[in-house]
Coordinates of C-alpha atoms and ligand atoms in Angstrom, one line a residue:
T209 CA 0.1 0.0 -0.2
P210 CA 1.5 3.1 -0.6
P211 CA 2.1 5.5 2.2
E212 CA -0.6 8.3 1.1
L213 CA -3.1 5.8 1.3
I214 CA -2.5 4.6 5.0
R215 CA -3.8 5.7 8.5
N216 CA -1.4 4.6 11.5
F217 CA -3.9 5.7 14.4
C218 CA -4.6 4.5 18.6
I219 CA -6.6 5.3 20.6
I220 CA -5.9 6.9 24.3
A221 CA -8.3 6.7 27.1
H222 CA -8.7 6.3 30.6
I223 CA -9.6 3.4 32.4
D224 CA -12.8 1.7 31.0
H225 CA -13.6 4.5 29.5
G226 CA -14.7 1.6 26.7
K227 CA -11.7 1.5 24.0
S228 CA -12.1 -1.8 23.7
T229 CA -15.5 -1.7 23.3
L230 CA -14.8 1.0 20.6
A231 CA -11.7 -1.0 18.4
D232 CA -14.6 -3.8 18.2
R233 CA -17.4 -1.6 16.4
M234 CA -14.4 -0.8 14.1
L235 CA -13.7 -4.2 13.5
Q236 CA -17.2 -5.0 12.7
L237 CA -18.1 -1.8 10.7
T238 CA -14.4 -2.5 8.9
G239 CA -15.7 -5.9 7.8
V240 CA -12.8 -7.3 9.4
V241 CA -14.9 -9.6 12.3
E242 CA -17.7 -11.3 11.0
E243 CA -20.7 -10.0 13.2
R244 CA -21.7 -14.0 14.3
A245 CA -17.1 -14.3 14.6
M246 CA -17.4 -11.1 16.6
R247 CA -17.0 -11.9 20.3
A248 CA -16.5 -8.6 23.2
Q249 CA -13.6 -7.6 23.3
Y250 CA -11.8 -8.9 20.6
L251 CA -8.7 -7.8 20.7
D252 CA -7.9 -8.9 24.6
R253 CA -6.2 -12.0 24.4
M254 CA -5.3 -13.2 27.8
D255 CA -8.5 -14.1 30.0
I256 CA -6.5 -12.5 32.6
E257 CA -6.8 -9.1 30.9
R258 CA -10.7 -9.6 30.1
E259 CA -11.4 -10.6 33.5
R260 CA -9.1 -7.8 35.5
G261 CA -10.8 -5.1 32.1
I262 CA -7.5 -3.7 31.2
T263 CA -5.5 -4.3 27.9
I264 CA -1.4 -5.4 28.9
K265 CA -0.4 -6.1 25.4
S266 CA -0.6 -3.6 22.4
Q267 CA -2.0 -5.8 19.1
A268 CA -2.0 -4.0 15.7
V269 CA -4.7 -4.7 13.8
R270 CA -5.0 -3.6 9.7
L271 CA -8.7 -1.8 8.6
P272 CA -9.8 -1.9 5.1
W273 CA -11.6 1.5 5.0
A274 CA -13.0 3.4 2.0
A275 CA -13.4 6.9 2.8
P276 CA -13.5 10.2 0.4
G277 CA -10.1 11.6 -0.1
R278 CA -9.0 14.7 -1.2
D279 CA -10.4 14.9 -3.7
G280 CA -13.9 13.5 -2.5
K281 CA -13.5 10.6 -4.6
T282 CA -14.4 7.3 -2.1
I283 CA -10.7 5.8 -2.2
D284 CA -9.8 2.2 -0.3
H285 CA -7.8 3.4 2.6
V286 CA -5.9 1.4 4.8
L287 CA -6.4 1.5 8.8
N288 CA -3.7 0.5 11.3
L289 CA -5.3 0.5 14.8
I290 CA -2.8 -0.2 17.3
D291 CA -3.8 -0.9 20.5
T292 CA -2.1 0.6 23.6
P293 CA -2.3 -0.8 26.9
G294 CA -4.2 1.6 29.8
H295 CA -1.6 1.8 32.9
V296 CA 0.7 3.9 34.6
D297 CA 3.1 1.2 34.9
F298 CA 3.5 0.0 31.5
T299 CA 4.1 4.5 29.9
Y300 CA 7.1 3.4 28.1
E301 CA 5.1 0.5 26.1
V302 CA 2.3 3.4 25.7
S303 CA 5.0 5.6 24.8
R304 CA 6.4 3.2 21.8
S305 CA 3.2 2.3 20.5
L306 CA 1.9 5.7 20.3
A307 CA 5.5 6.4 17.9
A308 CA 4.1 3.9 15.8
C309 CA 1.2 6.0 15.0
E310 CA 0.6 9.5 13.9
G311 CA -2.7 10.5 15.1
A312 CA -4.5 9.5 18.3
V313 CA -8.4 9.1 18.8
L314 CA -8.6 10.8 22.5
L315 CA -11.8 8.9 23.9
V316 CA -13.4 10.3 26.9
D317 CA -16.5 8.6 28.7
A318 CA -19.2 11.2 28.4
A319 CA -20.5 10.5 32.1
Q320 CA -17.2 10.7 33.2
G321 CA -15.1 13.4 31.8
I322 CA -11.4 13.3 31.7
E323 CA -9.5 11.5 34.1
A324 CA -5.7 11.3 35.3
Q325 CA -4.7 8.5 32.3
T326 CA -6.6 10.6 29.7
L327 CA -4.2 13.3 30.5
A328 CA -1.0 11.3 31.3
N329 CA -1.8 9.8 27.8
L330 CA -2.9 12.8 26.0
Y331 CA 0.6 14.7 27.0
L332 CA 2.6 11.2 25.9
A333 CA 0.7 11.9 22.6
L334 CA 2.1 15.2 22.0
E335 CA 5.0 14.5 23.0
N336 CA 5.1 12.6 20.2
D337 CA 3.8 14.8 17.8
L338 CA 0.5 13.1 17.1
H339 CA -2.7 14.4 15.9
V340 CA -5.2 14.4 18.4
I341 CA -8.7 13.4 17.2
P342 CA -11.4 14.3 20.5
V343 CA -14.2 12.4 21.0
L344 CA -16.6 11.8 24.1
N345 CA -17.9 8.0 24.3
K346 CA -20.9 6.3 25.3
I347 CA -23.1 8.9 24.5
D348 CA -25.8 6.4 24.6
L349 CA -25.7 6.6 28.8
P350 CA -28.5 8.0 30.2
A351 CA -25.8 10.1 32.5
A352 CA -23.7 11.2 29.9
Q353 CA -23.1 14.9 29.4
P354 CA -21.3 15.5 26.4
E355 CA -21.8 19.2 26.3
R356 CA -20.4 19.8 30.1
Y357 CA -17.5 17.5 29.0
A358 CA -16.8 18.7 25.7
E359 CA -16.2 22.0 26.9
E360 CA -14.0 20.6 29.4
I361 CA -12.3 18.8 26.9
A362 CA -12.0 22.2 24.6
H363 CA -10.6 23.6 27.5
I364 CA -7.6 21.2 27.6
I365 CA -6.7 20.4 23.9
G366 CA -7.9 24.2 22.4
G367 CA -10.7 23.8 19.8
S368 CA -14.3 24.4 19.7
P369 CA -16.5 22.0 21.7
D370 CA -18.5 21.0 18.5
D371 CA -15.5 19.3 17.5
V372 CA -15.7 17.0 19.4
L373 CA -17.0 13.5 18.3
R374 CA -19.7 11.7 19.6
V375 CA -19.9 8.5 19.5
S376 CA -21.4 5.4 21.7
G377 CA -18.9 2.2 21.3
K378 CA -21.9 0.2 22.5
T379 CA -24.7 1.5 19.9
G380 CA -22.2 2.0 17.1
A381 CA -23.5 5.4 16.9
G382 CA -21.0 8.2 15.3
V383 CA -18.2 5.1 14.7
K384 CA -18.9 5.6 10.8
E385 CA -18.2 9.9 10.6
L386 CA -14.9 8.7 13.4
L387 CA -12.9 6.5 11.0
D388 CA -14.0 8.8 7.8
K389 CA -12.1 11.6 10.3
V390 CA -9.6 9.2 10.9
V391 CA -8.7 9.3 7.2
A392 CA -9.2 13.0 6.5
E393 CA -7.7 14.4 9.6
I394 CA -4.5 12.1 10.5
P395 CA -1.2 12.5 7.8
P396 CA -0.2 9.3 6.2
P397 CA 3.6 8.1 7.1
V398 CA 6.4 9.9 5.2
G399 CA 9.8 7.8 5.0
D400 CA 12.6 7.0 2.7
A401 CA 11.2 3.7 0.2
D402 CA 15.0 3.8 -0.9
A403 CA 17.1 3.7 2.2
P404 CA 17.9 1.0 3.9
A405 CA 15.1 -0.9 6.3
R406 CA 14.1 1.0 9.5
A407 CA 11.3 -0.4 11.2
M408 CA 10.3 -0.3 14.9
I409 CA 9.7 -2.8 17.1
F410 CA 6.4 -1.5 19.6
D411 CA 5.0 -4.6 21.3
S412 CA 6.5 -8.6 21.1
V413 CA 5.0 -11.2 22.6
Y414 CA 5.3 -14.8 23.4
D415 CA 3.4 -17.4 21.7
I416 CA 3.5 -21.3 22.5
Y417 CA 3.4 -22.7 19.1
R418 CA 5.2 -20.0 16.8
G419 CA 7.6 -18.5 19.3
V420 CA 8.3 -14.5 20.1
I421 CA 5.9 -12.4 17.5
T422 CA 7.0 -9.0 16.9
Y423 CA 5.0 -6.0 16.1
I424 CA 6.4 -3.6 14.4
R425 CA 6.0 -0.3 11.9
V426 CA 8.3 0.6 9.2
I427 CA 9.8 4.0 8.6
D428 CA 12.1 3.8 5.7
G429 CA 12.9 1.2 2.9
K430 CA 11.4 -2.4 3.1
I431 CA 11.2 -5.9 5.0
T432 CA 11.0 -8.5 3.4
P433 CA 10.4 -12.3 4.3
R434 CA 13.4 -14.7 3.7
E435 CA 16.1 -11.9 4.4
R436 CA 18.3 -11.8 7.5
I437 CA 17.2 -8.8 9.5
Q438 CA 19.5 -6.9 12.5
M439 CA 18.1 -5.9 16.4
M440 CA 20.3 -2.7 16.3
S441 CA 20.6 -2.8 20.2
T442 CA 22.0 -5.9 20.5
R443 CA 23.2 -6.2 17.1
A444 CA 21.6 -10.0 16.9
I445 CA 21.2 -11.2 13.4
H446 CA 18.0 -13.3 13.1
E447 CA 16.4 -15.3 10.2
L448 CA 12.9 -14.0 8.7
L449 CA 11.0 -16.4 8.6
E450 CA 7.8 -14.7 8.4
V451 CA 6.3 -11.0 7.8
G452 CA 2.7 -10.0 7.8
V453 CA -0.3 -8.4 9.2
I454 CA -2.9 -8.6 10.9
S455 CA -6.3 -8.6 9.9
P456 CA -7.8 -10.1 12.8
E457 CA -6.1 -12.7 12.2
P458 CA -2.4 -12.9 11.0
I459 CA -2.1 -12.8 7.1
P460 CA 2.0 -13.4 5.8
T461 CA 2.7 -11.3 3.0
V462 CA 5.4 -10.2 0.6
G463 CA 6.6 -7.7 2.8
L464 CA 6.1 -4.5 4.4
G465 CA 7.0 -1.4 3.2
V466 CA 6.6 2.9 4.7
G467 CA 4.9 3.6 7.0
E468 CA 3.0 -0.1 6.8
V469 CA 2.1 -2.0 10.4
G470 CA 2.5 -5.7 10.9
Y471 CA 4.2 -8.4 12.5
L472 CA 7.6 -10.6 12.4
I473 CA 8.7 -14.2 13.2
T474 CA 12.2 -15.1 13.6
G475 CA 12.0 -18.1 15.9
V476 CA 13.7 -16.6 18.7
K477 CA 11.4 -18.3 22.0
D478 CA 12.4 -15.1 24.5
V479 CA 10.8 -11.2 24.0
R480 CA 13.7 -10.3 25.7
Q481 CA 15.6 -11.0 22.0
S482 CA 13.2 -8.7 20.2
K483 CA 12.8 -5.4 22.8
V484 CA 9.9 -2.8 22.5
G485 CA 11.8 0.1 21.2
D486 CA 14.8 -1.4 19.3
T487 CA 15.0 -0.9 15.6
I488 CA 15.1 -3.3 13.1
T489 CA 17.5 -3.4 9.8
S490 CA 18.3 -5.6 7.5
A491 CA 21.7 -8.1 7.9
A492 CA 23.3 -7.0 5.0
K493 CA 23.5 -3.2 4.1
G494 CA 21.4 -1.8 6.7
A495 CA 21.2 1.2 8.3
T496 CA 23.8 3.1 10.9
V497 CA 21.5 4.6 13.2
P498 CA 18.9 3.4 15.0
L499 CA 15.5 5.4 15.6
G500 CA 15.6 7.5 19.3
G501 CA 13.9 6.7 21.9
Y502 CA 15.2 3.2 22.9
R503 CA 15.2 2.3 26.8
D504 CA 16.1 -1.0 28.5
P505 CA 12.9 -2.2 30.7
R506 CA 13.8 -1.2 34.4
P507 CA 12.3 -3.0 37.7
M508 CA 10.9 0.0 39.7
V509 CA 9.6 -1.8 42.3
Y510 CA 11.3 -5.2 44.0
S511 CA 9.6 -7.8 46.5
G512 CA 10.4 -11.3 47.4
L513 CA 8.0 -14.0 46.0
Y514 CA 7.5 -17.1 48.1
P515 CA 5.5 -19.9 47.7
L516 CA 3.4 -21.1 50.7
D517 CA 4.6 -24.6 50.4
G518 CA 8.0 -25.0 50.8
S519 CA 7.8 -27.5 48.4
D520 CA 6.4 -26.1 45.4
Y521 CA 9.9 -24.2 45.0
P522 CA 10.8 -25.5 41.5
L523 CA 7.0 -25.2 40.7
L524 CA 8.1 -21.5 41.3
R525 CA 11.3 -21.2 39.3
D526 CA 9.7 -23.3 36.3
A527 CA 6.6 -21.0 36.1
L528 CA 8.9 -17.9 36.2
D529 CA 11.1 -19.2 33.5
K530 CA 8.0 -19.4 31.5
L531 CA 6.3 -16.0 32.5
R532 CA 9.6 -14.3 31.4
L533 CA 9.2 -15.7 28.1
N534 CA 6.9 -13.0 27.3
D535 CA 7.3 -10.2 29.9
A536 CA 10.8 -8.8 28.8
A537 CA 10.1 -6.7 32.2
L538 CA 10.5 -8.8 34.5
T539 CA 13.3 -10.2 36.2
Y540 CA 14.0 -12.6 39.4
E541 CA 16.9 -13.9 41.2
P542 CA 17.1 -17.2 44.2
E543 CA 16.4 -14.9 47.8
T544 CA 16.5 -16.9 50.9
S545 CA 14.4 -15.7 54.0
A546 CA 14.8 -17.4 57.9
A547 CA 10.6 -16.9 57.5
L548 CA 9.4 -17.9 54.5
G549 CA 11.8 -19.7 53.2
F550 CA 13.2 -20.8 49.6
G551 CA 11.7 -17.6 47.5
Y552 CA 13.1 -15.3 44.7
R553 CA 13.3 -11.5 44.9
C554 CA 11.6 -10.0 41.7
G555 CA 12.3 -6.9 39.9
Y556 CA 8.7 -5.3 38.3
L557 CA 7.5 -1.9 36.3
G558 CA 5.2 -1.0 39.2
L559 CA 2.4 -2.0 41.3
L560 CA -0.1 -3.5 38.8
H561 CA 2.9 -5.2 36.8
M562 CA 3.5 -7.2 40.5
E563 CA 0.3 -7.7 41.0
I564 CA -0.4 -8.9 37.5
T565 CA 2.5 -11.5 37.9
R566 CA 1.3 -12.7 41.2
D567 CA -2.1 -13.5 40.1
R568 CA -0.5 -15.0 36.5
L569 CA 1.7 -17.3 38.7
E570 CA -1.0 -18.3 41.2
R571 CA -3.7 -18.7 38.4
E572 CA -1.4 -20.2 35.3
F573 CA 0.8 -22.2 37.4
G574 CA -1.3 -23.3 40.4
L575 CA 0.8 -21.7 43.1
D576 CA -0.4 -20.3 46.3
L577 CA 1.8 -17.3 47.0
I578 CA 3.1 -14.5 49.9
S579 CA 4.9 -11.6 48.5
T580 CA 7.0 -9.1 50.9
T581 CA 6.7 -6.1 51.4
P582 CA 7.7 -3.8 47.8
N583 CA 10.1 -1.7 47.9
V584 CA 12.0 1.0 45.3
V585 CA 15.7 1.0 44.2
Y586 CA 17.8 3.2 46.1
R587 CA 21.9 4.7 46.2
V588 CA 23.7 4.5 49.2
T589 CA 26.6 6.6 49.2
M590 CA 28.8 5.7 52.6
E591 CA 32.0 8.2 53.9
D592 CA 34.4 6.6 52.1
T593 CA 32.5 6.8 48.4
T594 CA 31.8 3.3 48.0
T595 CA 27.7 3.4 46.2
H596 CA 25.1 0.5 47.0
V597 CA 22.2 0.0 44.6
V598 CA 19.9 -1.7 47.2
T599 CA 16.4 -3.7 46.1
N600 CA 16.0 -5.6 49.6
P601 CA 16.4 -4.0 52.5
S602 CA 19.0 -7.2 53.3
D603 CA 21.2 -5.6 51.5
W604 CA 20.7 -2.3 53.2
P605 CA 25.1 -1.3 53.8
S606 CA 26.1 -1.0 57.5
G607 CA 28.4 1.6 58.3
K608 CA 29.1 5.6 57.4
I609 CA 26.6 6.4 55.1
R610 CA 27.2 9.5 53.8
D611 CA 24.3 10.0 51.3
I612 CA 20.7 8.0 50.0
V613 CA 19.2 9.1 47.1
E614 CA 15.4 7.6 46.1
P615 CA 13.8 7.8 42.6
I616 CA 11.2 10.0 42.6
V617 CA 7.4 10.6 40.9
R618 CA 5.4 13.6 39.5
C619 CA 1.8 12.8 39.7
T620 CA -1.6 14.1 38.5
I621 CA -4.4 13.8 40.5
I622 CA -7.6 14.9 38.6
S623 CA -10.8 15.1 41.1
P624 CA -13.9 16.6 42.4
S625 CA -12.9 20.1 43.7
E626 CA -14.3 19.4 47.0
Y627 CA -11.5 17.0 48.2
I628 CA -8.8 19.1 47.4
G629 CA -8.0 19.9 51.0
T630 CA -8.2 15.9 51.7
I631 CA -5.8 14.8 49.0
M632 CA -3.4 18.0 49.5
E633 CA -3.2 16.3 53.4
L634 CA -3.0 12.8 52.0
C635 CA -0.4 13.8 50.0
Q636 CA 1.9 16.1 52.7
S637 CA 2.2 13.2 54.8
R638 CA 3.4 11.2 51.8
R639 CA 6.2 13.5 51.8
G640 CA 4.7 15.0 48.7
S641 CA 4.9 18.5 47.4
L642 CA 2.5 20.9 45.1
G643 CA 3.7 21.3 41.9
G644 CA 0.5 22.7 40.7
M645 CA -3.1 23.1 40.4
D646 CA -5.8 23.8 37.5
Y647 CA -9.1 23.7 37.6
L648 CA -10.7 21.6 34.1
S649 CA -13.9 22.9 35.3
E650 CA -16.0 25.2 37.9
T651 CA -16.2 21.6 39.6
R652 CA -12.7 19.6 38.8
V653 CA -9.3 20.4 39.8
E654 CA -6.1 18.5 38.4
L655 CA -3.4 18.7 41.1
R656 CA 0.5 18.2 40.4
Y657 CA 2.6 16.8 42.9
T658 CA 6.5 15.3 43.4
M659 CA 6.5 12.2 45.6
P660 CA 8.7 9.6 46.0
L661 CA 7.6 6.3 44.4
G662 CA 8.4 4.7 47.6
E663 CA 5.6 6.9 49.0
I664 CA 3.1 5.6 46.8
I665 CA 4.1 2.0 46.3
F666 CA 2.6 0.6 49.6
D667 CA -1.1 1.7 49.8
F668 CA -1.1 5.2 48.1
F669 CA -4.0 5.1 46.0
D670 CA -6.4 3.0 48.2
A671 CA -5.9 5.9 50.4
L672 CA -6.9 8.6 47.8
K673 CA -9.8 6.6 46.6
S674 CA -10.9 6.1 50.1
R675 CA -10.5 9.6 50.5
T676 CA -12.5 10.6 47.8
R677 CA -15.3 8.4 47.2
G678 CA -13.6 6.5 44.2
Y679 CA -13.9 9.8 42.6
A680 CA -10.5 10.7 42.2
S681 CA -7.8 9.1 39.6
L682 CA -3.9 9.5 39.8
D683 CA -1.2 8.8 37.1
Y684 CA 2.7 9.0 38.0
E685 CA 6.0 9.5 36.0
E686 CA 9.2 8.9 37.0
I687 CA 11.4 12.1 36.8
G688 CA 14.8 10.9 38.3
M689 CA 16.1 11.1 41.9
Q690 CA 16.4 12.9 44.8
E691 CA 18.1 12.9 48.6
A692 CA 16.1 11.6 51.7
D693 CA 16.4 10.8 54.6
L694 CA 16.1 7.0 55.2
V695 CA 16.6 4.3 57.2
K696 CA 16.3 0.4 57.7
V697 CA 14.0 -0.9 60.7
D698 CA 14.6 -4.2 61.6
I699 CA 12.7 -6.3 63.3
L700 CA 13.8 -8.6 66.2
L701 CA 11.9 -11.8 67.5
Q702 CA 14.3 -12.5 70.9
G703 CA 17.2 -10.7 69.4
E704 CA 17.0 -12.2 65.6
A705 CA 16.3 -10.0 62.9
V706 CA 13.4 -11.4 60.7
D707 CA 14.6 -9.9 57.7
A708 CA 10.8 -10.6 55.8
F709 CA 9.7 -7.6 57.8
S710 CA 12.6 -5.3 57.9
A711 CA 11.5 -2.1 55.6
I712 CA 13.6 1.0 54.3
V713 CA 11.6 4.3 55.2
H714 CA 11.7 7.8 56.0
K715 CA 13.1 8.9 59.4
D716 CA 10.3 10.1 60.3
S717 CA 8.1 7.1 60.0
A718 CA 10.4 4.8 61.5
Y719 CA 8.8 4.9 64.8
G720 CA 5.8 4.4 63.5
Y721 CA 6.3 1.1 61.1
G722 CA 8.5 -0.1 64.4
V723 CA 5.3 0.3 67.0
S724 CA 2.4 -0.9 64.3
M725 CA 5.1 -4.0 63.3
T726 CA 5.8 -5.1 67.1
A727 CA 2.0 -4.9 67.9
K728 CA 0.9 -6.9 65.2
L729 CA 3.6 -9.9 65.9
R730 CA 2.6 -9.7 69.3
E731 CA -0.9 -10.6 68.6
L732 CA 0.0 -12.9 65.6
I733 CA 2.8 -15.3 66.9
P734 CA 1.6 -17.9 70.6
R735 CA 3.3 -17.5 73.3
Q736 CA 6.1 -19.8 73.9
Q737 CA 8.0 -21.6 76.7
F738 CA 10.1 -18.6 77.8
E739 CA 9.3 -15.0 77.3
V740 CA 9.7 -13.6 73.8
P741 CA 10.7 -9.7 73.3
I742 CA 10.3 -8.2 69.6
Q743 CA 11.9 -5.2 69.2
A744 CA 12.3 -2.5 66.5
A745 CA 15.5 -1.1 65.7
V746 CA 17.2 1.2 63.7
G747 CA 21.0 -0.2 63.8
S748 CA 21.5 -1.0 67.2
R749 CA 19.1 1.6 68.5
V750 CA 15.6 -0.2 69.8
I751 CA 13.2 2.5 68.9
A752 CA 9.9 0.3 70.1
R753 CA 9.3 -2.8 72.2
E754 CA 6.8 -6.0 72.9
T755 CA 6.8 -8.6 74.7
I756 CA 5.2 -12.3 74.4
R757 CA 4.7 -13.5 78.0
A758 CA 5.7 -17.2 77.9
M759 CA 3.5 -20.2 78.7
R760 CA 4.0 -23.7 79.4
K761 CA 2.6 -25.6 76.7
D762 CA 2.4 -29.1 77.8
V763 CA -0.1 -31.4 75.5
L764 CA 0.8 -34.8 77.4
A765 CA -1.0 -33.3 81.0
K766 CA -3.9 -34.0 79.5
C767 CA -3.0 -37.8 78.8
Y768 CA -4.2 -39.8 82.2
G769 CA -0.8 -41.9 82.8
G770 CA -1.7 -45.2 80.9
D771 CA -3.1 -44.6 76.8
I772 CA 0.0 -44.9 75.0
T773 CA -1.5 -44.8 71.9
R774 CA -3.1 -41.9 72.4
K775 CA 0.0 -40.4 74.1
R776 CA 1.7 -41.0 70.7
K777 CA -1.1 -39.9 68.4
L778 CA -0.6 -36.6 70.5
L779 CA 3.1 -36.5 70.2
E780 CA 2.2 -36.8 66.1
K781 CA 0.5 -34.3 65.7
Q782 CA 2.1 -31.6 67.3
K783 CA 5.3 -32.7 65.1
E784 CA 2.9 -32.4 62.0
G785 CA 2.3 -28.8 63.8
K786 CA 5.9 -28.0 64.3
K787 CA 6.7 -28.8 60.4
R788 CA 4.9 -25.4 59.7
M789 CA 6.6 -23.8 62.3
K790 CA 9.3 -21.7 61.6
M791 CA 12.3 -21.2 63.5
V792 CA 13.7 -17.9 64.5
G793 CA 16.3 -18.5 66.8
R794 CA 14.8 -20.1 69.6
V795 CA 11.7 -18.9 69.0
E796 CA 9.1 -20.7 66.9
V797 CA 6.4 -19.6 64.6
P798 CA 3.8 -20.7 62.6
Q799 CA 4.2 -19.3 59.0
E800 CA 0.9 -18.5 58.9
A801 CA 1.4 -15.8 61.6
F802 CA 4.2 -14.4 59.2
I803 CA 1.7 -14.7 56.3
A804 CA -1.0 -12.2 58.3
A805 CA 1.7 -9.6 59.2
L806 CA 2.8 -9.5 55.4
S807 CA -0.9 -9.3 54.4
T808 CA -2.6 -7.2 56.9
D809 CA -1.3 -3.8 55.7
Ligands
GTP1153 P1 -9.7 -1.1 29.5 O1 -9.1 -2.0 28.7 O2 -9.8 -2.1 31.0 O3 -9.0 0.2 29.3 O4 -11.1 -1.0 29.1 P2 -11.6 -0.2 27.8 O5 -11.2 1.4 27.8 O6 -11.0 -1.0 27.1 O7 -13.1 -0.4 28.3 P3 -13.9 -1.2 27.6 O8 -14.4 -1.1 26.7 O9 -13.6 -2.7 28.8 O10 -15.2 -0.7 28.5 C1 -15.4 -0.4 29.8 C2 -16.9 -1.0 30.1 O11 -17.8 0.4 29.4 C3 -17.5 -1.8 29.4 O12 -18.5 -2.2 30.7 C4 -18.4 -1.6 28.6 O13 -19.4 -2.2 28.1 C5 -18.7 0.1 28.4 N1 -18.9 0.4 27.5 C6 -18.2 0.6 26.3 N2 -18.5 1.8 25.6 C7 -19.7 2.0 26.0 C8 -20.7 2.7 25.6 O14 -20.6 3.6 24.4 N3 -22.3 2.7 25.9 C9 -22.4 2.2 27.2 N4 -23.0 2.6 27.7 N5 -21.1 1.3 28.1 C10 -20.4 1.4 27.6

């Protein structure tokens, strides 16, 4: 297809504003999916995505669309709809999907208005110089207020409220007009057809039958099947087995030219060999300068993952090895904990990534898991100028520390204006500093904060939601590192540190953490035959203490003398119980106590 007849676009929206439903209507209207074969949310392939109603992996579909061309005559065009993942954790992947497009449909729920992710994605689209088509969705809803929210949108992106298209993904109203507008307004791709091939990878997914399927957008030149290609970031060379387009099933083609979007298969088995953002070129006479914007995926949040049943450890390892094939951002290495046994220290892009990974491990591999309190990556410089990168409280260096830096993020919060006070209070208590505030309309406000990522990953989102009765939305992006006064708090049982409970917290929160953790453990750990002190300490300084009083647990007292079988049975039972006990020094702790202590906050 000549570039003039191609339009590459994506739909950007806040979660639940109806992106997938609208995409489904587009598939139907363009005849790519027959009415009968249509199933809800055709593009969301993974079950888990469907259940959670979120899109994790982007996909691209090619839609034929006859629309009036520049001279008014109807011409067959090719629209490539590139699906973008919807959550903050995947900002980098979103930015690569956007970079594969010339335009974006900005979709806003006509009953909700602009939300934090709408704005975050809009900014990303503008950074990528995309042409933005504003659209209000769900106009069939009785609660829809298209006039009001068209104003809001016009206020943000400029132009008149009348330019905001109104559609319903449910009834299909306005979708034809939208596709015509995509052709009329979004510029066609430009590139040099005679230059060495350059194509950008905007997604890669692992398929058990075919290996890795790489989604690309060709910028210059042409990619043809049977040639050898090179990944420019690693210089690795692969044989091309197949090149094609998705419409909506994969269809092999004779090649992809300037501006085209499609997939390729090389036989690699691991998405790490086909990285999002990387540039593909021909192995022979290839390009020398890669496309801009490539970045290695970098975990932002770390947490320990342990099987509840220690004998599941090998299963967990196999499961992680399998997940990794499909997830270039997931990292893990073995870790042992006195409290929890053998497990893995895993690195994630963010909290949602962490939740999804754990969910998949439990669901797809039948594992029961416990995860330890997540933490971010700290850089600690010592007096002697050595530097430690700390992803685990147990790696916190001892000795004289000169300074500590932690990652900080810029947050965007959108909320009804009546909650401004309570939101500010919350953000301040999490060491946030207000960067600015704008009214989207008389009743809705956007607040911008700079905040340590470490303060967000615990329960910030939940706290925000509950303080605003669910009305506030949040988005954040990492903006760098900043010095912070942090300490490591250890929790000691009879003088022994329990690794799973060590935490790195701000100096001002150390006492609070110590008090709540020691109190919680006192409730959870059963009495022993001797007194057990529970202490919270920063270095050698104890900052909180509780005591579990001694109790004599005499199982045999119940056996009035003679009955030896009953006695044996009881002893057996006690041994059974002991198996699930963990020893911390001399103290026996049921594993349930650790689990309860970790999962209640
Ligand atoms: P993510 O993939 O999580 O970003 O969600 P999404 O934006 O793709 O939203 P989705 O298409 O899953 O729609 C969210 C909900 O809104 C679903 O319950 C849809 O049935 C409903 N919905 C979507 N479009 C419309 C519409 O035009 N009218 C009405 N009444 N409901 C809609």
